[in-house]
Amino acid sequence: MLANCESIDEKVASYIPDDEQGQYAAVQALLAAGYRQPLCLHLPADHLATTRRRHGLERACREAGLDPDRLDHSYMAFGDEHYRDIPSVLQAHIQNGLPQFDSVICGNDRIALMVYQTLLAQGIRIPEDIAVIGYDNMVGIGELFLPPLSTVQLPHYEIGRLSALHIIHGETHRETTRVESPFLMRNSITHLS
């Protein structure tokens, strides 16, 4: 039995976050608020979560009549040091102090933190000028952003609970169970008029 991971080689019961559903809900909320030009800052392309989250993003965009392939997508390189690359990625999409996007969809809350710092340092307000959504709901961090970050909750507690019950009850199934990852609407998104 695996918790928060899955086996590539053999069929083993796994409990994992439903990354596609979580990203879908977040992007759906962003688009429902009136945003139409998100800049997408993804985790490294070879991460399994990145692929699933991108599918959720694409589904929400298509349902809203937005072609996801026409959006600007940037994939972070692997390694913590590459969080420092976020400001230059953002700068490439800001011309004469004006962002060429109306929102930023971040691969995780750490990317969102770098986005906040970069935008706020230039006098760009969140959410009045640019909306930002994260992913993970880093423990104790998302609500400390100013303004508090709208993000997707990774369901670690529920994954742990289901995994423990799997062992306690001696379950024998070998399927992968995707656990709901709820979107937490906070103050980094506003409704556009």
Backbone as JSON Lines, residues from 0, in Angstrom:
{"i":0,"aa":"M","n":[0.85,-1.16,0.0],"ca":[0.0,0.0,0.0],"c":[0.9,1.23,0.0]}
{"i":1,"aa":"L","n":[0.57,2.2,-0.86],"ca":[1.37,3.42,-0.97],"c":[0.5,4.65,-0.66]}
{"i":2,"aa":"A","n":[1.1,5.6,0.04],"ca":[0.42,6.85,0.37],"c":[1.15,8.01,-0.29]}
{"i":3,"aa":"N","n":[0.42,8.82,-1.04],"ca":[0.95,10.01,-1.71],"c":[2.0,9.68,-2.76]}
{"i":4,"aa":"C","n":[1.92,8.47,-3.29],"ca":[2.78,8.06,-4.41],"c":[2.14,6.83,-5.04]}
{"i":5,"aa":"E","n":[2.66,6.43,-6.19],"ca":[2.13,5.24,-6.84],"c":[3.24,4.48,-7.54]}
{"i":6,"aa":"S","n":[3.04,3.2,-7.72],"ca":[4.05,2.34,-8.33],"c":[3.89,2.35,-9.85]}
{"i":7,"aa":"I","n":[5.01,2.45,-10.52],"ca":[5.0,2.4,-11.98],"c":[5.07,0.94,-12.44]}
{"i":8,"aa":"D","n":[5.78,0.11,-11.67],"ca":[6.09,-1.25,-12.09],"c":[5.02,-2.28,-11.78]}
{"i":9,"aa":"E","n":[4.37,-2.19,-10.62],"ca":[3.4,-3.21,-10.27],"c":[2.14,-2.57,-9.71]}
{"i":10,"aa":"K","n":[1.06,-3.33,-9.76],"ca":[-0.22,-2.82,-9.27],"c":[-0.26,-2.94,-7.75]}
{"i":11,"aa":"V","n":[-0.27,-1.77,-7.11],"ca":[-0.28,-1.68,-5.65],"c":[-1.34,-0.65,-5.27]}
{"i":12,"aa":"A","n":[-2.07,-0.92,-4.2],"ca":[-3.05,0.07,-3.73],"c":[-2.32,1.38,-3.43]}
{"i":13,"aa":"S","n":[-2.86,2.47,-3.96],"ca":[-2.25,3.79,-3.77],"c":[-3.33,4.81,-3.45]}
{"i":14,"aa":"Y","n":[-2.98,5.75,-2.59],"ca":[-3.86,6.87,-2.26],"c":[-3.1,8.14,-2.61]}
{"i":15,"aa":"I","n":[-3.6,8.86,-3.62],"ca":[-2.89,10.03,-4.13],"c":[-3.84,11.22,-4.24]}
{"i":16,"aa":"P","n":[-3.28,12.45,-4.27],"ca":[-4.14,13.62,-4.48],"c":[-4.73,13.59,-5.89]}
{"i":17,"aa":"D","n":[-5.94,14.06,-6.02],"ca":[-6.55,14.19,-7.34],"c":[-6.11,15.54,-7.91]}
{"i":18,"aa":"D","n":[-4.9,15.56,-8.44],"ca":[-4.3,16.81,-8.95],"c":[-5.08,17.4,-10.11]}
{"i":19,"aa":"E","n":[-5.61,16.56,-10.97],"ca":[-6.37,17.09,-12.11],"c":[-7.62,17.81,-11.63]}
{"i":20,"aa":"Q","n":[-8.36,17.18,-10.73],"ca":[-9.59,17.79,-10.2],"c":[-9.28,19.07,-9.44]}
{"i":21,"aa":"G","n":[-8.21,19.08,-8.65],"ca":[-7.85,20.26,-7.87],"c":[-7.52,21.45,-8.76]}
{"i":22,"aa":"Q","n":[-6.71,21.21,-9.8],"ca":[-6.35,22.31,-10.71],"c":[-7.56,22.76,-11.51]}
{"i":23,"aa":"Y","n":[-8.38,21.81,-11.9],"ca":[-9.61,22.14,-12.62],"c":[-10.47,23.1,-11.8]}
{"i":24,"aa":"A","n":[-10.69,22.78,-10.53],"ca":[-11.53,23.62,-9.66],"c":[-10.93,25.02,-9.49]}
{"i":25,"aa":"A","n":[-9.61,25.1,-9.33],"ca":[-8.94,26.39,-9.15],"c":[-9.06,27.25,-10.4]}
{"i":26,"aa":"V","n":[-8.77,26.67,-11.56],"ca":[-8.82,27.44,-12.81],"c":[-10.27,27.79,-13.16]}
{"i":27,"aa":"Q","n":[-11.18,26.9,-12.88],"ca":[-12.6,27.18,-13.11],"c":[-13.03,28.4,-12.29]}
{"i":28,"aa":"A","n":[-12.61,28.48,-11.03],"ca":[-12.95,29.64,-10.18],"c":[-12.31,30.92,-10.72]}
{"i":29,"aa":"L","n":[-11.07,30.82,-11.17],"ca":[-10.37,31.98,-11.73],"c":[-11.1,32.5,-12.96]}
{"i":30,"aa":"L","n":[-11.45,31.6,-13.86],"ca":[-12.12,32.0,-15.1],"c":[-13.54,32.5,-14.83]}
{"i":31,"aa":"A","n":[-14.22,31.91,-13.86],"ca":[-15.57,32.35,-13.5],"c":[-15.54,33.77,-12.93]}
{"i":32,"aa":"A","n":[-14.41,34.17,-12.36],"ca":[-14.26,35.53,-11.82],"c":[-13.97,36.55,-12.93]}
{"i":33,"aa":"G","n":[-13.8,36.07,-14.17],"ca":[-13.63,36.98,-15.3],"c":[-12.23,37.07,-15.89]}
{"i":34,"aa":"Y","n":[-11.28,36.33,-15.36],"ca":[-9.91,36.37,-15.88],"c":[-9.82,35.57,-17.16]}
{"i":35,"aa":"R","n":[-9.04,36.08,-18.14],"ca":[-8.95,35.42,-19.44],"c":[-7.53,35.32,-19.98]}
{"i":36,"aa":"Q","n":[-6.55,35.89,-19.29],"ca":[-5.17,35.85,-19.79],"c":[-4.2,35.37,-18.71]}
{"i":37,"aa":"P","n":[-4.39,34.15,-18.22],"ca":[-3.47,33.7,-17.18],"c":[-2.08,33.35,-17.73]}
{"i":38,"aa":"L","n":[-1.09,33.64,-16.92],"ca":[0.28,33.18,-17.15],"c":[0.42,31.92,-16.3]}
{"i":39,"aa":"C","n":[0.89,30.84,-16.9],"ca":[0.94,29.55,-16.2],"c":[2.39,29.19,-15.88]}
{"i":40,"aa":"L","n":[2.7,29.15,-14.59],"ca":[4.05,28.82,-14.12],"c":[4.0,27.44,-13.47]}
{"i":41,"aa":"H","n":[4.4,26.43,-14.24],"ca":[4.27,25.03,-13.83],"c":[5.5,24.53,-13.08]}
{"i":42,"aa":"L","n":[5.3,23.43,-12.37],"ca":[6.41,22.66,-11.82],"c":[7.17,22.04,-13.0]}
{"i":43,"aa":"P","n":[8.32,21.38,-12.75],"ca":[9.04,20.76,-13.86],"c":[8.13,19.83,-14.69]}
{"i":44,"aa":"A","n":[8.35,19.83,-15.98],"ca":[7.48,19.11,-16.92],"c":[7.46,17.61,-16.68]}
{"i":45,"aa":"D","n":[8.53,17.04,-16.12],"ca":[8.57,15.59,-15.94],"c":[7.92,15.12,-14.64]}
{"i":46,"aa":"H","n":[7.37,16.02,-13.84],"ca":[6.65,15.62,-12.63],"c":[5.27,15.09,-13.02]}
{"i":47,"aa":"L","n":[4.88,13.99,-12.42],"ca":[3.57,13.41,-12.69],"c":[2.45,14.39,-12.34]}
{"i":48,"aa":"A","n":[2.61,15.11,-11.22],"ca":[1.6,16.09,-10.81],"c":[1.44,17.19,-11.87]}
{"i":49,"aa":"T","n":[2.52,17.57,-12.52],"ca":[2.46,18.63,-13.53],"c":[1.54,18.23,-14.67]}
{"i":50,"aa":"T","n":[1.69,17.01,-15.16],"ca":[0.87,16.51,-16.26],"c":[-0.6,16.49,-15.86]}
{"i":51,"aa":"R","n":[-0.88,15.99,-14.68],"ca":[-2.28,15.89,-14.23],"c":[-2.88,17.28,-14.01]}
{"i":52,"aa":"R","n":[-2.11,18.17,-13.41],"ca":[-2.62,19.52,-13.18],"c":[-2.85,20.25,-14.5]}
{"i":53,"aa":"R","n":[-1.97,20.02,-15.46],"ca":[-2.14,20.66,-16.77],"c":[-3.44,20.17,-17.42]}
{"i":54,"aa":"H","n":[-3.75,18.88,-17.28],"ca":[-5.0,18.36,-17.84],"c":[-6.21,19.06,-17.21]}
{"i":55,"aa":"G","n":[-6.16,19.28,-15.89],"ca":[-7.25,19.99,-15.22],"c":[-7.37,21.42,-15.7]}
{"i":56,"aa":"L","n":[-6.23,22.08,-15.87],"ca":[-6.2,23.46,-16.39],"c":[-6.81,23.5,-17.79]}
{"i":57,"aa":"E","n":[-6.4,22.58,-18.64],"ca":[-6.88,22.56,-20.02],"c":[-8.39,22.33,-20.08]}
{"i":58,"aa":"R","n":[-8.89,21.41,-19.25],"ca":[-10.32,21.12,-19.24],"c":[-11.12,22.35,-18.82]}
{"i":59,"aa":"A","n":[-10.68,23.03,-17.76],"ca":[-11.38,24.24,-17.3],"c":[-11.36,25.33,-18.37]}
{"i":60,"aa":"C","n":[-10.22,25.49,-19.04],"ca":[-10.12,26.5,-20.1],"c":[-11.06,26.19,-21.24]}
{"i":61,"aa":"R","n":[-11.04,24.96,-21.71],"ca":[-11.9,24.59,-22.84],"c":[-13.38,24.79,-22.51]}
{"i":62,"aa":"E","n":[-13.77,24.42,-21.29],"ca":[-15.17,24.6,-20.89],"c":[-15.55,26.08,-20.87]}
{"i":63,"aa":"A","n":[-14.58,26.95,-20.63],"ca":[-14.84,28.4,-20.59],"c":[-14.63,29.05,-21.96]}
{"i":64,"aa":"G","n":[-14.36,28.24,-22.99],"ca":[-14.17,28.78,-24.33],"c":[-12.8,29.4,-24.56]}
{"i":65,"aa":"L","n":[-11.83,29.0,-23.77],"ca":[-10.47,29.54,-23.86],"c":[-9.53,28.43,-24.34]}
{"i":66,"aa":"D","n":[-8.74,28.7,-25.35],"ca":[-7.81,27.7,-25.88],"c":[-6.58,27.65,-24.98]}
{"i":67,"aa":"P","n":[-6.36,26.56,-24.24],"ca":[-5.23,26.5,-23.31],"c":[-3.87,26.55,-24.01]}
{"i":68,"aa":"D","n":[-3.82,26.17,-25.28],"ca":[-2.55,26.2,-26.0],"c":[-2.14,27.62,-26.38]}
{"i":69,"aa":"R","n":[-3.06,28.57,-26.28],"ca":[-2.74,29.96,-26.6],"c":[-2.25,30.73,-25.38]}
{"i":70,"aa":"L","n":[-2.27,30.09,-24.22],"ca":[-1.78,30.72,-22.99],"c":[-0.26,30.61,-22.94]}
{"i":71,"aa":"D","n":[0.36,31.46,-22.15],"ca":[1.81,31.37,-21.94],"c":[2.07,30.37,-20.81]}
{"i":72,"aa":"H","n":[2.85,29.33,-21.14],"ca":[3.2,28.29,-20.17],"c":[4.71,28.3,-19.97]}
{"i":73,"aa":"S","n":[5.12,28.24,-18.72],"ca":[6.54,28.15,-18.4],"c":[6.72,27.02,-17.39]}
{"i":74,"aa":"Y","n":[7.7,26.17,-17.65],"ca":[7.98,25.04,-16.76],"c":[9.27,25.29,-16.01]}
{"i":75,"aa":"M","n":[9.2,25.16,-14.7],"ca":[10.36,25.36,-13.86],"c":[11.36,24.23,-14.07]}
{"i":76,"aa":"A","n":[12.64,24.53,-13.99],"ca":[13.67,23.49,-14.02],"c":[13.65,22.78,-12.67]}
{"i":77,"aa":"F","n":[14.16,21.54,-12.64],"ca":[14.17,20.77,-11.39],"c":[15.23,21.33,-10.44]}
{"i":78,"aa":"G","n":[14.87,21.46,-9.17],"ca":[15.81,21.92,-8.15],"c":[15.35,23.2,-7.48]}
{"i":79,"aa":"D","n":[15.53,23.27,-6.16],"ca":[15.08,24.43,-5.39],"c":[15.69,25.74,-5.86]}
{"i":80,"aa":"E","n":[16.91,25.7,-6.36],"ca":[17.56,26.94,-6.79],"c":[16.8,27.63,-7.93]}
{"i":81,"aa":"H","n":[15.97,26.89,-8.64],"ca":[15.27,27.46,-9.8],"c":[14.05,28.31,-9.41]}
{"i":82,"aa":"Y","n":[13.7,28.32,-8.13],"ca":[12.66,29.26,-7.7],"c":[13.14,30.69,-7.93]}
{"i":83,"aa":"R","n":[14.45,30.88,-7.91],"ca":[15.02,32.21,-8.15],"c":[14.84,32.66,-9.6]}
{"i":84,"aa":"D","n":[14.46,31.75,-10.48],"ca":[14.23,32.09,-11.89],"c":[12.86,32.74,-12.12]}
{"i":85,"aa":"I","n":[11.97,32.61,-11.15],"ca":[10.59,33.1,-11.31],"c":[10.54,34.59,-11.65]}
{"i":86,"aa":"P","n":[11.3,35.46,-10.96],"ca":[11.23,36.89,-11.31],"c":[11.55,37.18,-12.78]}
{"i":87,"aa":"S","n":[12.56,36.51,-13.33],"ca":[12.9,36.78,-14.73],"c":[11.83,36.25,-15.68]}
{"i":88,"aa":"V","n":[11.19,35.14,-15.32],"ca":[10.09,34.63,-16.15],"c":[8.95,35.65,-16.15]}
{"i":89,"aa":"L","n":[8.62,36.18,-14.98],"ca":[7.57,37.2,-14.91],"c":[7.95,38.44,-15.7]}
{"i":90,"aa":"Q","n":[9.19,38.9,-15.53],"ca":[9.66,40.11,-16.22],"c":[9.53,39.99,-17.73]}
{"i":91,"aa":"A","n":[9.7,38.79,-18.25],"ca":[9.58,38.58,-19.69],"c":[8.16,38.86,-20.18]}
{"i":92,"aa":"H","n":[7.2,38.88,-19.25],"ca":[5.79,39.1,-19.61],"c":[5.26,40.43,-19.08]}
{"i":93,"aa":"I","n":[6.18,41.31,-18.69],"ca":[5.81,42.66,-18.24],"c":[6.52,43.65,-19.15]}
{"i":94,"aa":"Q","n":[5.75,44.47,-19.86],"ca":[6.32,45.45,-20.78],"c":[5.96,46.86,-20.33]}
{"i":95,"aa":"N","n":[6.98,47.68,-20.16],"ca":[6.79,49.07,-19.7],"c":[5.97,49.14,-18.41]}
{"i":96,"aa":"G","n":[6.25,48.19,-17.51],"ca":[5.56,48.16,-16.23],"c":[4.16,47.58,-16.27]}
{"i":97,"aa":"L","n":[3.72,47.15,-17.44],"ca":[2.37,46.6,-17.59],"c":[2.41,45.1,-17.85]}
{"i":98,"aa":"P","n":[1.83,44.31,-16.97],"ca":[1.78,42.86,-17.19],"c":[0.96,42.54,-18.44]}
{"i":99,"aa":"Q","n":[1.43,41.57,-19.2],"ca":[0.72,41.11,-20.4],"c":[-0.16,39.92,-20.05]}
{"i":100,"aa":"F","n":[-0.57,39.83,-18.79],"ca":[-1.41,38.76,-18.26],"c":[-2.29,39.38,-17.19]}
{"i":101,"aa":"D","n":[-3.4,38.73,-16.88],"ca":[-4.28,39.26,-15.83],"c":[-4.29,38.41,-14.57]}
{"i":102,"aa":"S","n":[-3.59,37.28,-14.64],"ca":[-3.54,36.37,-13.5],"c":[-2.36,35.43,-13.67]}
{"i":103,"aa":"V","n":[-1.98,34.78,-12.56],"ca":[-0.88,33.82,-12.6],"c":[-1.36,32.53,-11.93]}
{"i":104,"aa":"I","n":[-1.25,31.43,-12.65],"ca":[-1.55,30.1,-12.12],"c":[-0.22,29.47,-11.76]}
{"i":105,"aa":"C","n":[0.0,29.24,-10.47],"ca":[1.3,28.77,-9.98],"c":[1.28,27.28,-9.69]}
{"i":106,"aa":"G","n":[2.36,26.6,-10.03],"ca":[2.48,25.16,-9.81],"c":[2.49,24.76,-8.35]}
{"i":107,"aa":"N","n":[2.88,25.67,-7.48],"ca":[2.79,25.43,-6.04],"c":[2.83,26.77,-5.31]}
{"i":108,"aa":"D","n":[2.69,26.71,-4.0],"ca":[2.65,27.94,-3.21],"c":[4.01,28.63,-3.12]}
{"i":109,"aa":"R","n":[5.09,27.87,-3.28],"ca":[6.42,28.49,-3.28],"c":[6.59,29.37,-4.52]}
{"i":110,"aa":"I","n":[6.11,28.89,-5.65],"ca":[6.15,29.71,-6.86],"c":[5.29,30.95,-6.63]}
{"i":111,"aa":"A","n":[4.12,30.77,-6.02],"ca":[3.23,31.91,-5.74],"c":[3.92,32.94,-4.85]}
{"i":112,"aa":"L","n":[4.71,32.48,-3.89],"ca":[5.43,33.4,-3.01],"c":[6.39,34.27,-3.82]}
{"i":113,"aa":"M","n":[7.11,33.66,-4.75],"ca":[8.02,34.42,-5.61],"c":[7.25,35.38,-6.52]}
{"i":114,"aa":"V","n":[6.09,34.96,-6.99],"ca":[5.24,35.83,-7.82],"c":[4.79,37.03,-7.01]}
{"i":115,"aa":"Y","n":[4.31,36.8,-5.79],"ca":[3.89,37.9,-4.93],"c":[5.03,38.9,-4.75]}
{"i":116,"aa":"Q","n":[6.2,38.4,-4.36],"ca":[7.34,39.29,-4.1],"c":[7.68,40.11,-5.34]}
{"i":117,"aa":"T","n":[7.71,39.47,-6.49],"ca":[8.09,40.15,-7.72],"c":[7.07,41.21,-8.12]}
{"i":118,"aa":"L","n":[5.8,40.85,-8.09],"ca":[4.76,41.8,-8.48],"c":[4.65,42.96,-7.5]}
{"i":119,"aa":"L","n":[4.61,42.65,-6.21],"ca":[4.44,43.7,-5.2],"c":[5.62,44.66,-5.19]}
{"i":120,"aa":"A","n":[6.84,44.16,-5.47],"ca":[8.02,45.02,-5.51],"c":[7.93,46.05,-6.64]}
{"i":121,"aa":"Q","n":[7.13,45.75,-7.65],"ca":[6.96,46.66,-8.79],"c":[5.68,47.5,-8.67]}
{"i":122,"aa":"G","n":[5.03,47.42,-7.53],"ca":[3.81,48.2,-7.33],"c":[2.58,47.59,-7.98]}
{"i":123,"aa":"I","n":[2.68,46.35,-8.41],"ca":[1.54,45.65,-9.01],"c":[0.77,44.99,-7.87]}
{"i":124,"aa":"R","n":[-0.51,45.34,-7.75],"ca":[-1.32,44.9,-6.61],"c":[-2.02,43.57,-6.89]}
{"i":125,"aa":"I","n":[-2.13,42.78,-5.82],"ca":[-2.84,41.51,-5.86],"c":[-4.05,41.66,-4.94]}
{"i":126,"aa":"P","n":[-5.24,41.43,-5.36],"ca":[-5.73,41.01,-6.66],"c":[-6.2,42.16,-7.55]}
{"i":127,"aa":"E","n":[-6.05,43.4,-7.09],"ca":[-6.6,44.54,-7.86],"c":[-6.06,44.6,-9.28]}
{"i":128,"aa":"D","n":[-4.77,44.27,-9.46],"ca":[-4.16,44.31,-10.8],"c":[-4.0,42.91,-11.39]}
{"i":129,"aa":"I","n":[-3.56,41.97,-10.58],"ca":[-3.28,40.61,-11.03],"c":[-3.78,39.63,-9.97]}
{"i":130,"aa":"A","n":[-4.49,38.59,-10.4],"ca":[-4.91,37.52,-9.49],"c":[-3.81,36.45,-9.47]}
{"i":131,"aa":"V","n":[-3.7,35.75,-8.35],"ca":[-2.7,34.68,-8.22],"c":[-3.37,33.49,-7.54]}
{"i":132,"aa":"I","n":[-3.13,32.29,-8.1],"ca":[-3.55,31.07,-7.41],"c":[-2.34,30.16,-7.25]}
{"i":133,"aa":"G","n":[-2.3,29.48,-6.12],"ca":[-1.23,28.55,-5.82],"c":[-1.73,27.12,-5.86]}
{"i":134,"aa":"Y","n":[-0.9,26.24,-5.31],"ca":[-1.28,24.83,-5.2],"c":[-0.48,24.24,-4.05]}
{"i":135,"aa":"D","n":[-1.08,23.52,-3.18],"ca":[-0.5,22.8,-2.04],"c":[-1.1,23.22,-0.72]}
{"i":136,"aa":"N","n":[-1.42,24.51,-0.55],"ca":[-1.81,25.06,0.74],"c":[-0.76,24.69,1.78]}
{"i":137,"aa":"M","n":[0.46,25.14,1.53],"ca":[1.57,24.87,2.46],"c":[1.12,25.17,3.89]}
{"i":138,"aa":"V","n":[1.36,24.24,4.78],"ca":[0.9,24.34,6.17],"c":[1.3,25.67,6.79]}
{"i":139,"aa":"G","n":[0.29,26.39,7.24],"ca":[0.52,27.64,7.95],"c":[1.0,28.8,7.11]}
{"i":140,"aa":"I","n":[1.1,28.65,5.8],"ca":[1.68,29.7,4.96],"c":[0.63,30.44,4.13]}
{"i":141,"aa":"G","n":[-0.28,29.73,3.47],"ca":[-1.22,30.34,2.54],"c":[-2.0,31.5,3.11]}
{"i":142,"aa":"E","n":[-2.38,31.4,4.38],"ca":[-3.15,32.49,4.99],"c":[-2.27,33.64,5.44]}
{"i":143,"aa":"L","n":[-0.93,33.43,5.45],"ca":[-0.01,34.49,5.85],"c":[0.38,35.4,4.69]}
{"i":144,"aa":"F","n":[0.12,34.96,3.46],"ca":[0.36,35.84,2.31],"c":[-0.51,37.08,2.5]}
{"i":145,"aa":"L","n":[-0.04,38.21,2.01],"ca":[-0.84,39.44,2.04],"c":[-1.11,39.88,0.62]}
{"i":146,"aa":"P","n":[-2.3,39.71,0.09],"ca":[-3.47,39.12,0.71],"c":[-3.37,37.6,0.75]}
{"i":147,"aa":"P","n":[-4.19,36.94,1.6],"ca":[-4.15,35.48,1.7],"c":[-4.32,34.82,0.32]}
{"i":148,"aa":"L","n":[-3.52,33.78,0.09],"ca":[-3.43,33.11,-1.21],"c":[-4.57,32.12,-1.44]}
{"i":149,"aa":"S","n":[-5.24,32.26,-2.57],"ca":[-6.2,31.24,-3.03],"c":[-5.36,30.08,-3.55]}
{"i":150,"aa":"T","n":[-5.65,28.88,-3.08],"ca":[-4.8,27.74,-3.41],"c":[-5.6,26.44,-3.34]}
{"i":151,"aa":"V","n":[-4.97,25.36,-3.75],"ca":[-5.58,24.04,-3.67],"c":[-4.96,23.3,-2.49]}
{"i":152,"aa":"Q","n":[-5.8,22.67,-1.7],"ca":[-5.34,21.93,-0.53],"c":[-4.9,20.52,-0.94]}
{"i":153,"aa":"L","n":[-3.64,20.19,-0.71],"ca":[-3.23,18.8,-0.88],"c":[-3.82,18.04,0.3]}
{"i":154,"aa":"P","n":[-4.52,16.93,0.05],"ca":[-5.26,16.25,1.11],"c":[-4.41,15.25,1.9]}
{"i":155,"aa":"H","n":[-3.3,15.71,2.45],"ca":[-2.39,14.8,3.16],"c":[-3.07,14.07,4.31]}
{"i":156,"aa":"Y","n":[-3.86,14.79,5.11],"ca":[-4.53,14.15,6.25],"c":[-5.44,13.02,5.77]}
{"i":157,"aa":"E","n":[-6.26,13.31,4.76],"ca":[-7.21,12.31,4.26],"c":[-6.47,11.13,3.61]}
{"i":158,"aa":"I","n":[-5.38,11.39,2.91],"ca":[-4.58,10.31,2.34],"c":[-4.04,9.42,3.46]}
{"i":159,"aa":"G","n":[-3.53,10.04,4.52],"ca":[-3.03,9.28,5.66],"c":[-4.13,8.47,6.33]}
{"i":160,"aa":"R","n":[-5.29,9.08,6.49],"ca":[-6.42,8.39,7.14],"c":[-6.85,7.18,6.31]}
{"i":161,"aa":"L","n":[-7.02,7.38,5.01],"ca":[-7.44,6.27,4.14],"c":[-6.39,5.17,4.08]}
{"i":162,"aa":"S","n":[-5.13,5.55,4.07],"ca":[-4.04,4.57,4.04],"c":[-4.02,3.75,5.32]}
{"i":163,"aa":"A","n":[-4.19,4.42,6.46],"ca":[-4.22,3.71,7.75],"c":[-5.4,2.75,7.81]}
{"i":164,"aa":"L","n":[-6.57,3.2,7.35],"ca":[-7.74,2.33,7.35],"c":[-7.55,1.13,6.42]}
{"i":165,"aa":"H","n":[-6.84,1.35,5.32],"ca":[-6.54,0.26,4.39],"c":[-5.78,-0.85,5.13]}
{"i":166,"aa":"I","n":[-4.81,-0.46,5.92],"ca":[-4.0,-1.43,6.68],"c":[-4.83,-2.04,7.81]}
{"i":167,"aa":"I","n":[-5.5,-1.2,8.58],"ca":[-6.28,-1.67,9.74],"c":[-7.35,-2.67,9.32]}
{"i":168,"aa":"H","n":[-8.03,-2.39,8.21],"ca":[-9.11,-3.27,7.75],"c":[-8.62,-4.42,6.88]}
{"i":169,"aa":"G","n":[-7.32,-4.49,6.64],"ca":[-6.76,-5.57,5.83],"c":[-7.3,-5.6,4.41]}
{"i":170,"aa":"E","n":[-7.52,-4.42,3.85],"ca":[-8.06,-4.35,2.49],"c":[-7.08,-4.96,1.49]}
{"i":171,"aa":"T","n":[-7.62,-5.54,0.44],"ca":[-6.77,-6.23,-0.53],"c":[-6.8,-5.61,-1.93]}
{"i":172,"aa":"H","n":[-7.62,-4.57,-2.12],"ca":[-7.69,-3.98,-3.46],"c":[-6.33,-3.38,-3.83]}
{"i":173,"aa":"R","n":[-6.08,-3.29,-5.12],"ca":[-4.8,-2.78,-5.63],"c":[-4.99,-1.57,-6.53]}
{"i":174,"aa":"E","n":[-6.12,-0.91,-6.4],"ca":[-6.41,0.24,-7.25],"c":[-5.77,1.51,-6.69]}
{"i":175,"aa":"T","n":[-5.67,2.48,-7.57],"ca":[-5.25,3.82,-7.16],"c":[-6.5,4.61,-6.82]}
{"i":176,"aa":"T","n":[-6.51,5.22,-5.65],"ca":[-7.62,6.05,-5.21],"c":[-7.18,7.5,-5.24]}
{"i":177,"aa":"R","n":[-7.88,8.3,-6.03],"ca":[-7.59,9.73,-6.09],"c":[-8.44,10.43,-5.03]}
{"i":178,"aa":"V","n":[-7.76,11.17,-4.17],"ca":[-8.42,11.84,-3.05],"c":[-8.65,13.3,-3.42]}
{"i":179,"aa":"E","n":[-9.88,13.77,-3.19],"ca":[-10.25,15.14,-3.57],"c":[-9.29,16.17,-2.99]}
{"i":180,"aa":"S","n":[-8.91,17.12,-3.84],"ca":[-8.03,18.23,-3.46],"c":[-8.85,19.52,-3.58]}
{"i":181,"aa":"P","n":[-9.42,20.0,-2.48],"ca":[-10.34,21.14,-2.58],"c":[-9.64,22.47,-2.85]}
{"i":182,"aa":"F","n":[-10.31,23.32,-3.61],"ca":[-9.83,24.67,-3.87],"c":[-10.26,25.56,-2.72]}
{"i":183,"aa":"L","n":[-9.32,26.35,-2.19],"ca":[-9.58,27.27,-1.09],"c":[-9.57,28.7,-1.62]}
{"i":184,"aa":"M","n":[-10.74,29.28,-1.78],"ca":[-10.84,30.65,-2.28],"c":[-10.51,31.6,-1.13]}
{"i":185,"aa":"R","n":[-9.46,32.39,-1.35],"ca":[-9.09,33.4,-0.36],"c":[-9.14,34.75,-1.06]}
{"i":186,"aa":"N","n":[-8.18,35.63,-0.78],"ca":[-8.29,37.0,-1.27],"c":[-7.35,37.36,-2.42]}
{"i":187,"aa":"S","n":[-6.72,36.38,-3.06],"ca":[-5.81,36.71,-4.16],"c":[-6.53,36.7,-5.52]}
{"i":188,"aa":"I","n":[-7.84,36.51,-5.48],"ca":[-8.69,36.6,-6.67],"c":[-9.84,37.54,-6.32]}
{"i":189,"aa":"T","n":[-10.19,38.4,-7.26],"ca":[-11.38,39.23,-7.09],"c":[-12.25,39.03,-8.32]}
{"i":190,"aa":"H","n":[-13.5,39.4,-8.23],"ca":[-14.38,39.3,-9.41],"c":[-14.2,40.55,-10.26]}
{"i":191,"aa":"L","n":[-13.85,40.36,-11.51],"ca":[-13.68,41.49,-12.43],"c":[-15.04,42.01,-12.85]}
{"i":192,"aa":"S","n":[-15.13,43.34,-13.01],"ca":[-16.43,43.9,-13.42],"c":[-16.59,43.85,-14.91]}
